[in-house]
Coordinates of C-alpha atoms in Angstrom, one line a residue:
Chain A
X1 CA 169.5 197.1 181.3
X2 CA 171.5 194.5 179.7
X3 CA 172.2 194.6 175.9
X4 CA 169.3 192.0 174.2
X5 CA 171.4 191.3 171.4
X6 CA 175.0 189.7 171.2
X7 CA 177.6 191.8 168.9
X8 CA 177.1 188.4 166.7
X9 CA 173.7 189.2 166.0
X10 CA 175.2 191.9 163.8
X11 CA 176.4 189.1 161.4
X12 CA 173.3 186.6 162.0
X13 CA 171.6 189.9 161.1
X14 CA 173.6 190.7 157.7
X15 CA 173.5 187.1 156.4
X16 CA 169.8 186.9 157.1
X17 CA 169.4 189.8 155.4
X18 CA 171.4 188.7 152.0
X19 CA 169.8 185.4 152.5
X20 CA 166.4 186.9 151.5
X21 CA 167.4 188.5 148.9
X22 CA 169.4 185.7 147.9
X23 CA 166.1 183.7 148.0
X24 CA 164.3 184.4 144.7
X25 CA 167.7 183.6 143.0
X26 CA 167.8 180.1 144.6
X27 CA 164.2 179.3 143.9
X28 CA 164.4 180.6 140.2
X29 CA 167.5 178.3 139.9
X30 CA 165.5 174.8 141.8
X31 CA 162.5 175.6 140.2
X32 CA 163.9 175.6 136.6
X33 CA 165.9 172.2 137.5
X34 CA 163.1 170.9 138.8
X35 CA 161.3 171.9 135.6
X36 CA 164.5 170.1 134.0
X37 CA 164.8 167.3 135.8
X38 CA 163.9 164.0 134.1
X39 CA 161.0 163.4 136.8
X40 CA 159.3 166.3 135.2
X41 CA 160.2 165.5 131.7
X42 CA 160.4 161.9 131.8
X43 CA 163.5 162.1 130.0
X44 CA 165.3 158.6 130.0
X45 CA 162.4 156.9 132.2
X46 CA 161.1 153.6 130.1
X47 CA 157.6 153.6 130.5
X48 CA 155.5 150.6 131.7
X49 CA 153.7 149.3 128.5
X50 CA 151.3 146.7 127.6
X51 CA 153.8 144.7 125.9
X52 CA 157.6 145.1 126.8
X53 CA 158.2 146.1 122.9
X54 CA 162.1 146.5 122.3
X55 CA 163.4 148.9 119.8
X56 CA 167.1 147.1 120.3
X57 CA 165.7 144.3 119.5
X58 CA 163.6 144.5 116.4
X59 CA 165.3 148.0 114.8
X60 CA 169.0 146.8 115.7
X61 CA 169.3 143.1 116.4
X62 CA 166.9 142.1 113.5
X63 CA 167.4 145.2 111.5
X64 CA 163.6 145.9 110.6
X65 CA 163.3 149.0 108.7
X66 CA 161.5 152.3 111.3
X67 CA 159.4 152.4 108.3
X68 CA 157.9 148.5 108.3
X69 CA 156.2 150.0 111.2
X70 CA 155.9 153.6 111.6
X71 CA 155.0 153.9 107.8
X72 CA 153.9 157.8 107.9
X73 CA 157.2 159.0 109.0
X74 CA 158.0 160.2 105.7
X75 CA 154.8 161.8 104.8
X76 CA 153.1 162.8 107.3
X77 CA 153.3 164.7 110.2
X78 CA 152.8 162.3 112.4
X79 CA 154.7 159.1 112.2
X80 CA 152.0 156.5 113.5
X81 CA 151.9 153.6 115.5
X82 CA 151.7 150.5 113.7
X83 CA 148.2 148.7 113.6
X84 CA 148.0 145.0 115.3
X85 CA 148.2 143.7 111.9
X86 CA 151.4 145.0 111.4
X87 CA 152.7 143.2 114.6
X88 CA 151.1 140.2 113.5
X89 CA 152.6 140.1 110.3
X90 CA 155.5 138.1 111.9
X91 CA 154.0 137.1 115.2
X92 CA 151.0 134.5 113.6
X93 CA 154.4 132.6 112.9
X94 CA 156.9 133.4 115.5
X95 CA 156.4 133.3 119.4
X96 CA 152.5 132.8 118.7
X97 CA 152.4 131.2 122.6
X98 CA 154.5 133.3 124.0
X99 CA 152.1 135.3 126.9
X100 CA 153.9 138.6 126.2
X101 CA 152.3 139.0 123.0
X102 CA 148.4 137.9 124.4
X103 CA 147.8 141.3 124.1
X104 CA 148.3 141.7 120.7
X105 CA 146.4 138.5 119.4
X106 CA 144.1 139.9 122.0
X107 CA 143.5 143.0 120.2
X108 CA 143.8 141.1 116.8
X109 CA 140.8 139.2 117.9
X110 CA 139.0 141.9 118.8
X111 CA 139.6 145.1 117.1
X112 CA 140.4 146.9 119.8
X113 CA 143.5 148.7 119.6
X114 CA 146.4 147.8 121.9
X115 CA 146.4 151.0 124.4
X116 CA 150.7 151.9 124.4
X117 CA 151.4 154.8 127.1
X118 CA 152.6 157.6 125.1
X119 CA 156.2 158.4 125.7
X120 CA 156.8 161.7 123.1
X121 CA 154.6 164.5 123.5
X122 CA 154.8 167.9 122.3
X123 CA 151.6 170.3 123.9
X124 CA 148.6 170.6 121.7
X125 CA 149.6 173.8 120.8
X126 CA 152.8 172.8 118.8
X127 CA 152.4 171.5 115.3
X128 CA 155.1 168.9 114.9
X129 CA 155.7 167.3 111.8
X130 CA 157.9 164.3 111.2
X131 CA 158.3 164.0 107.6
X132 CA 159.6 167.5 107.3
X133 CA 162.7 166.8 109.3
X134 CA 162.8 163.4 107.9
X135 CA 163.1 164.8 104.7
X136 CA 166.0 167.1 105.3
X137 CA 167.9 164.9 107.0
X138 CA 167.3 164.9 110.5
X139 CA 168.1 161.5 112.1
X140 CA 165.4 159.6 114.1
X141 CA 168.1 160.0 117.0
X142 CA 168.6 163.0 117.1
X143 CA 164.8 164.0 118.7
X144 CA 164.7 160.4 120.1
X145 CA 167.8 159.2 121.5
X146 CA 169.1 156.2 121.3
X147 CA 166.7 154.1 119.6
X148 CA 168.8 151.4 118.6
X149 CA 169.8 150.8 122.2
X150 CA 166.4 150.9 123.7
X151 CA 164.5 147.7 125.0
X152 CA 161.7 149.9 126.5
X153 CA 161.3 152.5 124.6
X154 CA 161.7 156.3 127.0
X155 CA 161.5 159.6 125.9
X156 CA 165.2 161.1 124.5
X157 CA 165.0 164.3 125.3
X158 CA 163.2 166.9 127.0
X159 CA 161.5 168.3 123.9
X160 CA 161.2 171.6 125.3
X161 CA 160.7 174.9 123.3
X162 CA 164.4 175.9 124.5
X163 CA 165.6 172.7 122.7
X164 CA 163.9 172.7 119.8
X165 CA 165.4 176.5 119.1
X166 CA 168.6 175.1 119.7
X167 CA 168.2 173.8 116.0
X168 CA 165.7 176.2 114.7
X169 CA 168.6 179.1 115.3
X170 CA 171.6 177.4 114.0
X171 CA 170.3 174.5 111.9
X172 CA 173.6 174.5 110.0
X173 CA 175.3 172.9 112.8
X174 CA 173.1 170.0 112.9
X175 CA 172.9 168.8 109.2
X176 CA 175.1 166.6 107.7
X177 CA 175.6 164.8 104.6
X178 CA 176.7 161.0 104.5
X179 CA 179.5 161.8 102.2
X180 CA 180.6 158.3 101.4
X181 CA 177.4 157.6 100.2
X182 CA 176.5 161.4 98.0
X183 CA 173.8 159.2 96.3
X184 CA 171.4 159.2 98.9
X185 CA 168.8 161.7 99.6
X186 CA 168.9 163.4 102.9
X187 CA 165.5 161.1 103.6
X188 CA 167.0 157.9 102.5
X189 CA 170.4 159.1 105.0
X190 CA 168.0 159.2 107.9
X191 CA 167.3 155.2 107.3
X192 CA 170.5 154.5 105.7
X193 CA 172.4 155.2 109.2
X194 CA 170.5 152.1 111.0
X195 CA 171.3 149.9 108.5
X196 CA 175.4 151.3 109.2
X197 CA 175.0 150.9 112.4
X198 CA 174.4 146.9 111.5
X199 CA 177.8 146.5 110.9
X200 CA 179.3 149.9 112.9
X201 CA 177.4 149.8 116.0
X202 CA 179.4 152.5 117.4
X203 CA 179.7 154.9 114.4
X204 CA 183.5 154.6 114.1
X205 CA 183.3 154.5 110.4
X206 CA 180.7 157.2 110.0
X207 CA 181.1 160.9 109.7
X208 CA 181.5 163.1 113.1
X209 CA 177.6 164.1 112.9
X210 CA 176.4 160.5 112.6
X211 CA 178.8 159.3 115.2
X212 CA 177.3 161.6 117.8
X213 CA 174.0 160.0 117.1
X214 CA 175.4 156.5 117.2
X215 CA 176.3 157.5 120.7
X216 CA 172.6 159.0 121.6
X217 CA 174.1 162.6 121.2
X218 CA 172.5 165.1 118.7
X219 CA 173.6 165.5 115.1
X220 CA 174.9 168.9 116.2
X221 CA 178.7 170.1 115.7
X222 CA 180.7 173.5 115.9
X223 CA 183.3 172.2 113.8
X224 CA 184.3 175.2 111.2
X225 CA 184.0 173.3 108.1
X226 CA 181.3 171.0 109.1
X227 CA 179.6 174.4 109.7
X228 CA 180.3 175.6 106.6
X229 CA 179.1 172.5 104.6
X230 CA 176.0 172.7 106.8
X231 CA 175.3 176.4 105.3
X232 CA 175.5 174.8 101.9
X233 CA 173.1 172.2 102.8
X234 CA 170.5 174.7 103.8
X235 CA 170.7 176.3 100.5
X236 CA 170.5 172.8 98.5
X237 CA 167.6 171.2 101.1
X238 CA 165.5 174.5 100.8
X239 CA 165.8 175.4 104.4
X240 CA 164.9 178.9 105.1
X241 CA 167.0 179.7 108.0
X242 CA 165.4 182.9 108.4
X243 CA 161.7 181.8 108.6
X244 CA 162.7 178.9 110.7
X245 CA 162.0 180.7 114.1
X246 CA 158.6 182.4 113.0
X247 CA 156.3 181.6 115.7
X248 CA 153.7 180.2 112.9
X249 CA 156.6 177.5 112.2
X250 CA 155.1 175.6 114.9
X251 CA 152.5 177.0 116.4
X252 CA 150.1 177.4 113.3
Chain B
X1 CA 133.4 204.4 155.9
X2 CA 136.7 205.4 157.2
X3 CA 139.3 205.8 154.6
X4 CA 142.0 202.7 156.5
X5 CA 139.0 200.4 156.4
X6 CA 138.7 200.9 152.5
X7 CA 142.2 200.6 152.0
X8 CA 142.0 197.0 153.9
X9 CA 139.0 196.2 151.7
X10 CA 140.4 197.3 148.4
X11 CA 144.0 195.0 149.4
X12 CA 141.9 192.0 150.3
X13 CA 140.4 192.4 146.1
X14 CA 143.6 192.6 145.3
X15 CA 145.4 190.0 146.6
X16 CA 141.8 188.0 146.0
X17 CA 141.9 188.7 142.3
X18 CA 145.9 187.5 142.8
X19 CA 144.5 184.0 143.4
X20 CA 142.3 184.1 140.7
X21 CA 145.1 184.5 138.4
X22 CA 146.2 181.0 139.7
X23 CA 143.1 179.7 138.8
X24 CA 144.1 180.8 135.0
X25 CA 146.8 178.0 135.2
X26 CA 145.2 175.4 133.4
X27 CA 146.2 172.9 131.1
X28 CA 143.8 172.8 128.5
X29 CA 146.0 174.5 125.5
X30 CA 148.6 171.3 126.0
X31 CA 145.3 168.9 126.4
X32 CA 143.3 170.3 123.7
X33 CA 140.0 168.9 123.5
X34 CA 140.7 167.8 120.0
X35 CA 140.9 164.7 118.2
X36 CA 144.3 163.2 117.4
X37 CA 145.6 160.9 115.2
X38 CA 145.5 157.5 116.8
X39 CA 144.5 159.4 120.0
X40 CA 142.2 158.0 122.9
X41 CA 138.9 159.6 122.7
X42 CA 136.5 158.6 125.3
X43 CA 133.5 161.1 124.5
X44 CA 132.5 160.3 120.8
X45 CA 133.0 156.6 120.0
X46 CA 132.0 153.7 122.2
X47 CA 135.3 151.9 121.5
X48 CA 137.6 154.6 122.5
X49 CA 139.5 155.4 119.4
X50 CA 139.3 158.5 116.9
X51 CA 140.1 156.9 113.7
X52 CA 137.3 155.3 112.2
X53 CA 137.4 152.8 109.3
X54 CA 135.8 152.6 105.9
X55 CA 132.3 152.0 106.1
X56 CA 131.5 149.1 103.4
X57 CA 129.7 150.6 100.8
X58 CA 130.8 153.9 101.0
X59 CA 133.9 155.8 99.7
X60 CA 136.1 158.6 101.4
X61 CA 135.9 161.9 99.6
X62 CA 138.7 162.4 97.0
X63 CA 139.3 158.5 96.9
X64 CA 137.6 156.9 94.5
X65 CA 139.1 154.4 92.9
X66 CA 138.0 154.2 89.6
X67 CA 141.2 152.9 87.9
X68 CA 140.2 149.0 88.7
X69 CA 143.6 148.0 86.9
X70 CA 145.9 149.9 89.1
X71 CA 144.2 150.0 92.2
X72 CA 143.6 146.1 91.9
X73 CA 145.8 144.1 89.8
X74 CA 142.9 142.7 87.8
X75 CA 141.1 143.5 85.1
X76 CA 137.0 144.0 84.6
X77 CA 136.7 140.4 83.8
X78 CA 138.3 140.0 87.3
X79 CA 141.7 138.4 85.3
X80 CA 145.1 139.1 86.6
X81 CA 146.5 142.1 84.2
X82 CA 149.6 141.1 82.6
X83 CA 151.4 144.7 81.9
X84 CA 152.3 147.6 84.5
X85 CA 149.3 150.2 84.3
X86 CA 152.0 152.5 85.2
X87 CA 155.0 153.4 83.5
X88 CA 158.0 151.8 84.3
X89 CA 161.1 154.0 84.7
X90 CA 164.4 154.2 86.3
X91 CA 163.0 156.4 89.2
X92 CA 159.9 153.9 89.8
X93 CA 162.7 151.2 89.9
X94 CA 164.6 152.4 92.7
X95 CA 161.4 153.6 94.5
X96 CA 160.3 150.0 94.4
X97 CA 164.4 148.9 95.4
X98 CA 163.7 151.0 98.5
X99 CA 159.9 149.7 99.2
X100 CA 161.0 146.4 99.0
X101 CA 163.9 146.8 101.3
X102 CA 161.2 147.7 103.7
X103 CA 158.6 146.0 103.8
X104 CA 159.3 142.3 101.9
X105 CA 163.1 141.8 103.0
X106 CA 162.3 140.7 106.4
X107 CA 160.7 137.6 104.9
X108 CA 161.3 137.1 101.4
X109 CA 165.2 138.4 101.3
X110 CA 167.5 140.8 99.8
X111 CA 167.0 138.5 96.4
X112 CA 163.7 137.4 97.1
X113 CA 164.8 133.8 97.6
X114 CA 162.5 133.6 100.5
X115 CA 165.2 133.8 103.1
X116 CA 164.5 136.8 104.9
X117 CA 166.0 137.6 108.3
X118 CA 162.6 136.7 110.2
X119 CA 161.5 134.4 107.8
X120 CA 164.6 132.4 108.8
X121 CA 164.0 132.9 112.7
X122 CA 161.9 130.4 113.0
X123 CA 158.8 130.6 110.1
X124 CA 157.5 127.2 110.0
X125 CA 154.2 127.0 107.8
X126 CA 153.6 124.1 105.9
X127 CA 154.5 126.1 102.5
X128 CA 158.2 128.1 102.6
X129 CA 158.0 131.9 102.2
X130 CA 157.3 132.6 98.8
X131 CA 160.6 132.7 96.5
X132 CA 160.4 134.6 93.2
X133 CA 162.2 132.4 91.2
X134 CA 160.3 129.5 90.7
X135 CA 158.9 128.4 87.2
X136 CA 155.4 129.4 88.7
X137 CA 156.0 133.0 90.0
X138 CA 158.0 133.8 86.9
X139 CA 155.3 133.3 84.6
X140 CA 153.0 135.2 86.8
X141 CA 151.4 138.2 85.6
X142 CA 152.2 141.3 87.6
X143 CA 148.5 141.6 88.6
X144 CA 149.4 138.9 90.9
X145 CA 152.3 140.3 93.0
X146 CA 149.8 143.3 93.2
X147 CA 147.1 141.1 94.4
X148 CA 149.0 139.2 96.7
X149 CA 150.3 142.4 98.1
X150 CA 146.9 144.5 98.8
X151 CA 145.5 141.1 100.3
X152 CA 147.9 139.1 101.3
X153 CA 148.6 135.3 100.6
X154 CA 148.5 132.3 102.5
X155 CA 149.8 133.1 105.6
X156 CA 151.4 136.6 104.5
X157 CA 148.8 139.5 106.2
X158 CA 147.8 142.1 103.5
X159 CA 150.1 145.4 103.1
X160 CA 147.2 147.6 101.2
X161 CA 147.4 149.6 104.7
X162 CA 151.0 150.0 104.6
X163 CA 152.1 150.6 101.1
X164 CA 150.7 153.4 98.9
X165 CA 149.1 151.8 95.3
X166 CA 151.7 153.5 93.6
X167 CA 154.3 151.8 95.7
X168 CA 152.9 148.5 95.6
X169 CA 153.6 148.8 91.5
X170 CA 156.9 150.1 92.1
X171 CA 157.4 146.6 94.4
X172 CA 156.4 144.9 91.2
X173 CA 158.4 146.2 89.0
X174 CA 162.0 145.4 91.5
X175 CA 160.2 142.1 92.1
X176 CA 160.6 141.3 87.7
X177 CA 164.1 143.3 88.2
X178 CA 164.9 140.5 90.9
X179 CA 163.8 137.6 88.6
X180 CA 165.0 138.6 85.3
X181 CA 168.9 139.2 87.5
X182 CA 168.7 135.9 89.0
X183 CA 168.3 134.2 85.8
X184 CA 170.5 136.6 83.6
X185 CA 173.4 135.8 82.1
X186 CA 176.9 137.4 83.3
X187 CA 178.0 138.0 79.6
X188 CA 175.0 140.2 79.4
X189 CA 176.4 142.9 81.7
X190 CA 178.4 145.3 80.9
X191 CA 182.1 144.7 81.4
X192 CA 183.1 147.9 83.7
X193 CA 180.0 146.3 85.8
X194 CA 181.3 142.6 85.8
X195 CA 184.5 143.8 87.6
X196 CA 182.2 145.6 90.1
X197 CA 180.4 142.9 90.9
X198 CA 183.3 140.5 91.1
X199 CA 184.9 142.7 93.2
X200 CA 182.0 142.2 95.6
X201 CA 182.2 139.5 98.1
X202 CA 179.6 136.9 98.9
X203 CA 176.8 138.4 101.2
X204 CA 176.2 135.4 103.6
X205 CA 174.5 136.9 106.2
X206 CA 171.7 138.5 104.6
X207 CA 170.7 136.2 102.7
X208 CA 171.8 132.7 103.9
X209 CA 171.6 133.0 107.3
X210 CA 172.4 129.7 109.7
X211 CA 170.0 126.7 108.6
X212 CA 167.9 125.3 111.4
X213 CA 169.2 122.1 112.4
X214 CA 166.8 118.9 111.2
X215 CA 164.4 118.2 113.4
X216 CA 164.9 121.6 115.7
X217 CA 161.3 122.4 117.4
X218 CA 159.6 125.1 116.1
X219 CA 160.1 128.9 117.1
X220 CA 156.7 128.9 118.3
X221 CA 157.6 126.6 121.3
X222 CA 160.2 128.7 122.6
X223 CA 160.4 129.6 126.0
X224 CA 156.9 129.5 126.3
X225 CA 155.4 127.0 129.2
X226 CA 155.2 123.6 128.1
X227 CA 157.8 124.5 124.9
X228 CA 160.7 122.3 124.5
X229 CA 164.1 123.7 125.0
X230 CA 166.6 124.3 122.0
X231 CA 170.1 126.2 121.1
X232 CA 170.0 127.7 117.9
X233 CA 172.8 129.6 116.4
X234 CA 170.9 132.9 115.1
X235 CA 172.5 135.2 112.6
X236 CA 171.8 139.0 112.5
X237 CA 171.8 140.9 109.9
X238 CA 174.9 141.9 109.1
X239 CA 177.5 142.9 106.1
X240 CA 179.6 141.7 103.7
X241 CA 181.1 138.1 104.3
X242 CA 180.2 139.0 107.8
X243 CA 177.7 137.1 110.2
X244 CA 177.0 138.6 113.5
X245 CA 175.9 136.1 116.2
X246 CA 173.0 137.3 118.5
X247 CA 172.9 136.7 122.1
X248 CA 171.8 132.6 122.4
X249 CA 168.3 132.4 122.8
X250 CA 167.3 132.0 126.7
X251 CA 165.9 128.5 126.8
X252 CA 163.9 127.0 129.7
X253 CA 160.8 126.0 130.5
X254 CA 158.6 129.5 131.3
X255 CA 161.8 130.8 133.0
X256 CA 161.7 134.2 133.6
X257 CA 164.2 136.5 132.3
X258 CA 164.7 139.8 133.5
X259 CA 164.6 141.9 130.6
X260 CA 166.7 145.4 130.7
X261 CA 164.5 148.4 131.9
X262 CA 163.2 147.3 135.0
X263 CA 160.2 145.2 132.7
X264 CA 160.2 141.5 134.0
X265 CA 158.9 139.0 131.4

């Protein structure tokens, strides 16, 4: 009887065995990449909104303070979307016939809220608090991406737990102080950054960490001196690093 | 029942229970049946909103506003109060300055002269935006400013939902500072401060944006069907001695302008 398999079948068998062993690794890698892809996380994916509101226009080109609309961001957990009254404070005077703003006018007339598409969401077993982050000097851009460059708002970071933990494990790499404006509290520094962007859009005259924020990156640094300064700031601002990774800090 | 058959049944059970584990994958910890701020509610209230406004005639727990002067700027006879109901110190003024810059400068300008960067972009009401440096407003009791912030005035919308009462008083105190500073004599400023001030350049970008040309159609007609065409140089908020021109306003009769981000106007 002739041989059923040619000698090359040996190689084929070995390769297929090896592939089988490698399959879990490939599957794991593919899965993790899919999970991190913007198709899953929605990062940098502008959502359709009832009104094509532009942060770039309002916050950067015009220079309206973040807090004019997000009034709760300094003192509550939830930054808050503006009520229709806030939109109408200007748009009762400007662009009053614009068809784009019809949903705003309708909402104001009927009292029915504008239904925005939710851009940033953490799972509901996570209790994220805006005010504590802003009051310790974590910039809006650190977690939301380059808001001043967004026409239609998109999610800037994936908001995965591993992403949160980067800062919660090494906060000293993130905290910075605006050395040119030492009188500012960390909270004021967060918002003053946007005022500075008006004349310095790429942050060329800012400190290295603010420059990163201007470019849309996180305020992270690994430069030794800056990390040492970050460690000082941890003490000054009362950040208890040892507790930052406790489960109950975010899952209470 | 023979031994092999039992094993098969057991295997089937184990495999079945493993499938049941998959049924445990659900999202109800991610999306919990609770009302979060400004989230949608399909179950509880007919209007789909979780947030309830205050029912007229009721007082929310812990929010009794017993101090009439503090919360309304009016005394018991409904007259505007002339004295601050809070202690005015440097901290309050600094807070007032910060809040003023957030909420008031868009229309009233950094100096309070009514030439804010938003108002200058096409507010066309019959009465101009309030200028704090008129005799009328300089002689107004403090209660007036508090009342206007709280309830609005003319075309100005109420800000009571956005600014806390304490912050409103801080803003009123800062308005008094602006009024005082506007008419103060340079001689009353300490010499050291004077040198510093004289070294500073005027800031045309902030408070003197380009004036609209005479006869320019109102901004509300811009780019709207049947609206007039106009090209007005618009200056955006800029630092000392600098006006940064923004992109020219798209002109045309209801033209469709693509917006970055893939959504069409």
